[in-house]
Short mmCIF file of C-alpha atoms in Angstrom, two decimals:
data_model
loop_
_atom_site.label_atom_id
_atom_site.label_comp_id
_atom_site.label_asym_id
_atom_site.label_seq_id
_atom_site.Cartn_x
_atom_site.Cartn_y
_atom_site.Cartn_z
CA MET A 15 -5.23 10.56 -14.52
CA ARG A 16 -6.19 13.14 -12.09
CA SER A 17 -7.02 10.36 -9.51
CA LEU A 18 -3.67 8.78 -10.00
CA GLN A 19 -1.91 12.27 -9.64
CA ASP A 20 -3.85 12.69 -6.29
CA LEU A 21 -2.71 9.23 -5.21
CA GLY A 22 0.78 10.21 -5.79
CA ALA A 23 0.57 13.39 -3.96
CA VAL A 24 -0.91 11.59 -0.97
CA ARG A 25 1.96 8.98 -0.88
CA GLU A 26 4.43 11.92 -0.90
CA ALA A 27 2.48 13.66 1.92
CA LEU A 28 2.55 10.23 3.97
CA ALA A 29 6.33 9.76 3.23
CA ARG A 30 6.95 13.43 4.39
CA ALA A 31 4.84 13.16 7.52
CA GLN A 32 6.71 9.74 8.29
CA ARG A 33 10.10 11.61 8.06
CA GLU A 34 8.98 14.31 10.41
CA ALA A 35 7.85 11.72 12.82
CA ALA A 36 11.19 10.11 12.67
CA GLU A 37 12.94 13.44 13.11
CA ALA A 38 10.84 14.25 16.03
CA ALA A 39 11.33 10.95 17.93
CA ARG A 40 15.22 11.15 17.17
CA VAL A 41 15.21 14.78 18.79
CA ALA A 42 13.28 13.64 21.88
CA ALA A 43 15.67 10.66 22.27
CA GLU A 44 18.65 12.94 22.32
CA GLU A 45 17.11 15.18 24.74
CA ALA A 46 16.53 12.18 27.13
CA ALA A 47 20.12 10.91 26.83
CA ARG A 48 21.39 14.51 27.52
CA LEU A 49 19.32 14.78 30.85
CA ASP A 50 20.43 11.40 31.78
CA ARG A 51 24.11 12.24 31.31
CA GLU A 52 23.65 15.32 33.45
CA ARG A 53 22.02 13.22 36.14
CA ARG A 54 24.80 10.75 36.38
CA GLN A 55 27.52 13.64 36.46
CA PHE A 56 25.52 15.20 39.31
CA GLU A 57 25.59 12.05 41.21
CA LEU A 58 29.21 11.56 40.62
CA ALA A 59 30.18 15.12 41.82
CA VAL A 60 28.17 14.76 45.04
CA GLY A 61 28.34 11.21 45.91
CA ALA A 62 25.92 8.67 47.02
CA VAL A 63 23.04 10.44 48.67
CA LYS A 64 20.90 8.47 51.32
CA PRO A 65 17.25 9.80 51.26
CA THR A 66 15.36 10.50 54.55
CA LYS A 67 12.42 8.26 55.32
CA ALA A 68 10.18 11.33 54.60
CA ALA A 69 11.67 12.39 51.26
CA PRO A 70 11.05 9.94 48.45
CA ARG A 71 13.66 9.44 45.81
CA VAL A 72 13.44 11.79 42.95
CA ASP A 73 13.67 10.30 39.47
CA LEU A 74 15.51 13.12 37.27
CA ARG A 75 14.72 11.22 34.06
CA PRO A 76 12.30 13.06 31.92
CA GLU A 77 8.87 11.73 31.15
CA PRO A 78 8.51 10.16 27.76
CA PRO A 79 7.46 12.42 25.08
CA PRO A 80 3.59 12.46 23.97
CA ALA A 81 2.59 10.44 21.11
CA HIS A 82 3.15 12.37 17.94
CA PRO A 83 0.09 13.95 16.82
CA ARG A 84 0.63 13.31 13.21
CA GLN A 85 -0.23 9.42 13.60
CA LYS A 86 -3.91 10.09 12.88
CA GLU A 87 -2.83 12.16 9.61
CA LEU A 88 -0.64 9.22 8.74
CA ASP A 89 -3.35 6.71 9.18
CA GLU A 90 -5.90 8.71 7.13
CA ALA A 91 -3.13 9.34 4.30
CA ARG A 92 -2.43 5.61 4.29
CA ALA A 93 -6.32 4.70 3.94
CA LEU A 94 -6.80 7.31 1.19
CA ALA A 95 -3.68 5.97 -0.81
CA GLU A 96 -5.28 2.65 -0.69
CA ALA A 97 -8.63 3.71 -1.61
CA MET A 98 -10.03 2.54 -4.99
CA SER A 99 -12.80 4.53 -6.84
CA ASP A 100 -15.19 2.98 -9.49
CA GLU A 101 -15.47 6.18 -11.15
CA VAL A 102 -11.76 6.95 -12.07
CA ASP A 103 -11.29 7.09 -15.91
CA ILE A 104 -8.28 4.86 -17.05
CA GLU A 105 -9.33 4.60 -20.75
CA SER A 106 -6.30 6.47 -21.79
CA LEU A 107 -4.01 4.10 -19.76
CA LEU A 108 -5.40 1.12 -21.64
CA LEU A 109 -2.57 0.84 -23.97
CA THR A 110 -3.57 -2.09 -26.29
CA ASP A 111 -5.78 -1.71 -29.30
CA ASP A 112 -8.41 -3.88 -27.61
CA GLY A 113 -8.29 -1.93 -24.24
CA LEU A 114 -7.36 -4.98 -22.47
CA GLY A 115 -3.73 -4.16 -21.38
CA PHE A 116 -2.38 -1.59 -19.01
CA ARG A 117 1.21 -0.52 -18.06
CA ARG A 118 2.67 2.26 -16.16
CA PRO A 119 4.92 4.76 -17.85
CA GLY A 120 8.35 3.34 -18.14
CA VAL A 121 7.08 -0.25 -18.49
CA SER A 122 7.86 -1.83 -21.68
CA MET A 123 5.30 -2.98 -24.19
CA ASP A 124 7.04 -6.48 -24.19
CA VAL A 125 5.94 -6.84 -20.57
CA LEU A 126 2.20 -6.74 -21.74
CA GLY A 127 3.16 -9.45 -24.55
CA HIS A 128 4.67 -11.60 -21.86
CA LEU A 129 1.75 -11.32 -19.57
CA ARG A 130 -0.85 -12.08 -22.31
CA ARG A 131 1.38 -14.95 -23.73
CA GLY A 132 1.47 -16.56 -20.03
CA LYS A 133 5.50 -16.31 -20.09
CA TRP A 134 5.41 -15.93 -16.40
CA SER A 135 4.45 -18.35 -13.57
CA ILE A 136 1.59 -17.25 -11.58
CA GLN A 137 2.40 -16.99 -7.90
CA ASP A 138 -1.09 -16.52 -6.45
CA GLN A 139 -4.69 -15.83 -7.62
CA LEU A 140 -7.92 -14.46 -6.49
CA ASP A 141 -11.25 -15.67 -7.66
CA LEU A 142 -14.03 -13.08 -7.62
CA HIS A 143 -16.95 -15.39 -8.53
CA GLY A 144 -19.94 -14.92 -6.41
CA MET A 145 -18.81 -11.65 -4.91
CA ARG A 146 -20.87 -8.28 -4.99
CA ARG A 147 -19.01 -5.29 -6.01
CA ASP A 148 -18.07 -3.83 -2.66
CA GLU A 149 -16.97 -7.33 -1.65
CA ALA A 150 -14.94 -7.89 -4.69
CA ARG A 151 -13.42 -4.30 -4.28
CA GLU A 152 -12.10 -5.07 -0.98
CA ALA A 153 -10.93 -8.41 -1.74
CA VAL A 154 -8.88 -6.99 -4.63
CA GLY A 155 -7.19 -4.49 -2.41
CA ALA A 156 -6.29 -7.00 0.30
CA PHE A 157 -5.10 -9.57 -2.27
CA ILE A 158 -2.68 -6.95 -3.74
CA ARG A 159 -1.57 -5.62 -0.41
CA SER A 160 -1.00 -9.18 1.00
CA ALA A 161 0.87 -10.25 -2.44
CA GLU A 162 3.31 -7.13 -2.11
CA GLN A 163 4.10 -8.01 1.65
CA ARG A 164 5.06 -11.67 0.61
CA GLY A 165 7.18 -10.48 -2.27
CA LEU A 166 5.05 -11.84 -5.08
CA ARG A 167 5.00 -10.49 -8.49
CA CYS A 168 2.82 -12.34 -10.97
CA LEU A 169 -0.83 -12.70 -10.02
CA ARG A 170 -4.26 -13.82 -11.48
CA VAL A 171 -7.38 -12.06 -10.91
CA ILE A 172 -10.55 -14.13 -12.03
CA HIS A 173 -13.51 -11.78 -12.68
CA GLY A 174 -15.54 -14.18 -14.87
CA LYS A 175 -16.78 -13.90 -18.46
CA GLY A 176 -20.32 -12.85 -17.48
CA ASN A 177 -22.09 -16.12 -18.90
CA GLY A 178 -24.61 -15.84 -16.04
CA SER A 179 -25.10 -12.06 -16.13
CA PRO A 180 -27.74 -10.04 -18.15
CA GLY A 181 -26.48 -9.54 -21.52
CA ARG A 182 -23.85 -12.03 -20.89
CA GLU A 183 -21.39 -9.07 -20.03
CA PRO A 184 -18.92 -9.64 -17.32
CA VAL A 185 -20.07 -7.40 -14.28
CA LEU A 186 -16.98 -7.04 -12.51
CA LYS A 187 -14.40 -6.87 -15.49
CA SER A 188 -14.41 -3.02 -16.02
CA LYS A 189 -14.36 -2.36 -12.34
CA VAL A 190 -11.47 -4.72 -11.73
CA HIS A 191 -9.53 -2.73 -14.56
CA LYS A 192 -10.12 0.43 -12.62
CA TRP A 193 -9.51 -0.76 -9.15
CA LEU A 194 -6.00 -2.31 -10.26
CA ALA A 195 -4.96 0.66 -12.12
CA GLN A 196 -5.38 2.69 -9.00
CA ARG A 197 -3.06 0.51 -6.87
CA LEU A 198 0.45 1.92 -7.15
CA GLU A 199 1.97 -1.49 -6.43
CA VAL A 200 0.49 -2.74 -9.96
CA ILE A 201 2.86 -1.91 -12.82
CA ALA A 202 0.95 -3.52 -15.76
CA PHE A 203 -2.00 -6.10 -16.41
CA ALA A 204 -3.24 -7.79 -19.24
CA GLN A 205 -5.97 -10.28 -20.34
CA ALA A 206 -4.94 -13.96 -19.70
CA ALA A 207 -4.07 -16.36 -22.21
CA GLY A 208 -6.41 -19.04 -23.02
CA PRO A 209 -5.10 -21.64 -20.54
CA GLN A 210 -4.77 -19.04 -17.77
CA GLY A 211 -8.31 -18.07 -17.89
CA GLY A 212 -8.65 -16.19 -21.21
CA ALA A 213 -11.36 -13.38 -21.28
CA GLY A 214 -12.37 -14.29 -17.45
CA ALA A 215 -9.25 -13.30 -15.91
CA LEU A 216 -6.35 -10.89 -15.81
CA ILE A 217 -2.63 -11.46 -15.21
CA VAL A 218 -1.17 -8.66 -12.84
CA LEU A 219 2.43 -7.79 -12.52
CA LEU A 220 3.52 -5.91 -9.35
CA ALA A 221 6.61 -3.65 -8.82
CA ALA A 222 9.72 -5.44 -7.55
#
């Protein structure tokens, strides 16, 4: 829970920094417009002036304001907000008896039921078979980000059943649970129904 709270704080800091950057840009634009008005009023008052050959024309427009110094902070905050840890504890957030369902506060338990029974059409899927842990983590993050940008809501992530793993335990299954729970775009996920992949896949719901 602490990790999710930290991510929420980062998102708030990012939003605050973006608002400050927008305000600084607005003030700079207003100052540039004011100086331009004063220049035009001066030209109207004194009439057209023909410069001498030795005197170059003077540009009274102000130089563009320097790049906002908070851009690096924005980039770093965005990267932190998208980071996914293998160590975060989400057991208290797995809200079904078998520990195979997750939902954000305020999301109905009916949503998990619909996900598990395959009531919603899957709009895209990611197959993690053959990927190492770091590759899979990066792929999950990119997949969720891309789906959100495309306006998709119902996804399938195939992590496998572990038939070829030592002890026949799925290597990525618990990792995928943790990664998805840390993505703020994800509001719920549940183990897929049999026809949709069963124990080898999760059905994921993104925020609208």
